[in-house]
Amino acid sequence: MSHVIEMLNIRKEFPGIVANDDITLQVEKGEIHAILGENGAGKSTLMSILFGLYHPDRGIIKVKGKEVKITNPNDANDLGIGMVHQHFQLVQNFTVTENIILGKESHFILDRKSAAKKIKALSEQYGLKIDPNSVIEDITVGMQQRVEILKMLYRDAEILIFDEPTAVLTPQEIEELMQIMRNLVKEGKSIILITHKLDEIKAVASRCTIIRRGKMIGIVDVATTSQAEMASMMVGRPVSFKVEKGEVEVGSPVLEISHLNVLNVKKYFAVKDFSLTVSRGEIVGIAGVDGNGQSELVEAITGLRPIESGTLTFNGKDMTHYSIRERNEAGIGHIPEDRQKRGLVMESSISDNMVIKEYYREPFSKNGVLRQQVIDKHAEEICEAFDVRSGEGIFSHAGKLSGGNQQKAIVGREMVLEPDLIIAVQPTRGLDVGAIEYIHKRLVEHRNKGKAVLLVSFELDEIFNLSDRIAVMNSGELIDVVYTQQTNEDQVGLMMAGVKSKEASV
Amino acid sequence: MSTKVKSNAFLVAISAVILGLIAGGLLMMAIGSNPFEGFYYLFRGGLMSMERVGNTIATAITLMLVGLSVAFAFKTGLFNIGASGQMLIGGLAATLVAHYVFLPRVIYIPVIILAAFAAGALWGVIPGFLKAKFNVHEVVATIMMNWIAYWSIYYFIPAYLKGPSLETESRSIAIEQSLRSDWLTDFFGGGYINLGIFVAVVAVIVVKYVLDKTTLGFELKAVGSNRFCAEYAGIKVNRNVIISMMIAGGLAGLAGMTFYTGYSRNIQIGVLPSMGFDGIAVALLGASNPIGVFFSALFFGLLQSGKGFMNAMTDVPPEIADTIIATIIYFTATSVLFSRFWDKVGKRKKERNDARTAKAEAQESDHE
């Protein structure tokens, strides 16, 4: 069978790191070829090379058997290669048609009508169900993604690259996207799917190239390879999807939330009369659809947001009026929801980031003077213990790390303080299975040491995997708290929609 | 990483300076002057005698302190555009001390420094407080403070410090009460050189130390780079905004002292010192790094003090020097282009080296 794309023996080095080491990728016409790898394995670099954003240090690229030089994205477009980026590149107040013909206007006077006609035809051909005349800001994220797909089809792309396309979609939209991808290959297009989600690969891809730490590990036939096999190839060791969790005796209460009311930015009550207790030796998961007051609840507990009424008790002491620092010192660790906004100072070194809560204390400083050697050593220990990988070690800027490594760095920083309570908000968002497994293991270890974990997650799998008890939140209210072993996903799902557990269990 | 960024900032600054000078040369040609002659007299004007070197340094001192002030605030993510007002008030405090406080020199110098710093700090802390408490943008607040300082001086000088003949400036400070010093003046053979040089150098070192080595600097930089993360880590963001503006104001106050009780010995009314704005350029060219500020202030000081001589000796107007400064700022502001350029040069060089080593290796293996 003929290869539409061949990338042979590609090598790309960045200062201190070999992002691609002798990687070969061959995509056949009419297939969905997945590229699987952990965050930072080199998938994005490889695709950026194919798209002309980086130039390989070594290796050649062939399109339809002919060797080509791709120096910029325009070259790639001319060769029929199109990319759906993770972040859409659309003008919000333009219509679908206008966005698609943007940069492709053939005459000075726009011929919107015939363009719209062509778009409509394409949309029908591939089952995209797009109205060419709707304005981007009025349509859903899933629809916007389809506009991106249409943009490539309009430019006669033969090879479509999807970069983590499902990260922003709801489960239903994901299902529809899968169908669209199948339609595309049926019509003769070829697709490269970059992802770290195994079930998606299983669902649509025919073959899969697996990359680990910049090296090609192998090409597998998806139909005959199990998810566990692919996962272990990706991570380099067997991966368990279930978290091993023994019984631990539940101890005294660490955090007691009592009748808490919190306002959100718009001055509405985001948390209403919320009471919950988290004790030593347990993981309490807060389940709920995004935007039901979870963020405000966490901000209230950590001191980032003022509360209207209610009390917070920590280890038996009233901490309602503690400052943020007093809460940190009392023993609250916080893995924040947005690691880029809250978790790290991107343009500072890993070293400085690792002491951002402790820099003012001995041994990291004395009489207001920093002791850089002690700080660096501390950071080295965290990176070692929590497997944080970066190009230039502790001196790398936090922003240069991959998402997974950033998250591991934050988890490490919070864990080494051995806080009595860790509040973990979406701790594994956007991470690959290897990193997820790792972080889950650490959270369970924390609980096994007789400390407490408050987990907030929008992924039911994660909640069920980790939690001893599940507290369900809906529009700011606590619907109910249930023991994980005595409930199931359907029941919790109903409660997330606001149905009380007694009714739900009927 | 940090070393790479630094060298890059240095290359960017040098590129901006060279391109600025070239642009200035082209301008001189455009008005029919000889650019080589123009530059010759420009630099000669700043450097040809010890006295002129002293004057160049004296100009640079003030620019250095203002540059530090702007750079310091900038590290905390604040734009201090009010250095002019802080200079005026710091200068006024120093002038008052010079007129009314008589002490032995060893005590007198610290007193006048403290007074100028405190007055400038007061002028800086008000916008800092407004920003922290009411989220008033510091650019607006500091500009307003500039005008408050301007009109306060306008009233205060004629009312309380009137000179013998002129209504528009304060009476001169006695030489012994100024920052001038006999041995410095003798060494440079006269001119405006004064003890401010030590104030500025010490300030550069102290600011560098505070930013790099202390917990205060750690906090200020964290707030400047990511206030949300700083807040999360328990750092008091508002307190740091106030402290940063206070220190920035204090540094500009010191600049006012070196200018009004060192370089000159009186305060004119109706003049907002333009050096307060030039300091923004100094900080920008110096990449907000104290050492960078040190060198960029010397460079701008040279242009400032040489332009008069250039004008006298050639038909190039002094505005050309200002144009060069402006062009340099322009090129510094578009520094992204330069860093991209130098990155590319670095990469090409590396590739060439790689190719060479690869070739050498290949040859070696051939011989085997």
XYZ file of C-alpha atoms in Angstrom, chain A residues 324 328 334 341-342 344-345 352 356-357 359 368-370 392 413-414, chain B residues 1 209 212-215 218-219 225-226 228-229 231-235:
34
model
C -3.734 32.205 53.246
C -0.621 26.871 54.535
C -3.434 22.762 47.602
C -2.463 30.502 36.538
C -2.108 29.618 40.201
C 3.536 28.042 39.075
C 5.377 31.204 38.151
C 12.292 29.026 42.919
C 7.291 29.554 46.743
C 5.375 28.688 49.916
C 11.099 30.705 50.927
C 15.515 37.770 54.974
C 18.401 36.509 52.863
C 17.787 33.556 50.557
C 17.893 21.960 32.167
C 5.943 20.663 46.234
C 2.694 20.147 48.111
C 18.573 29.228 30.986
C 21.203 42.291 46.018
C 18.364 38.482 43.658
C 19.193 37.405 47.157
C 16.492 38.404 49.608
C 13.047 37.117 50.486
C 11.626 36.912 45.881
C 8.182 38.161 46.875
C 5.482 37.602 37.318
C 2.295 35.927 38.478
C -2.268 34.759 41.211
C 0.426 32.258 42.052
C -1.473 35.023 46.249
C -1.939 31.256 46.274
C 1.446 30.843 47.950
C 0.377 33.163 50.768
C 2.359 36.198 49.647
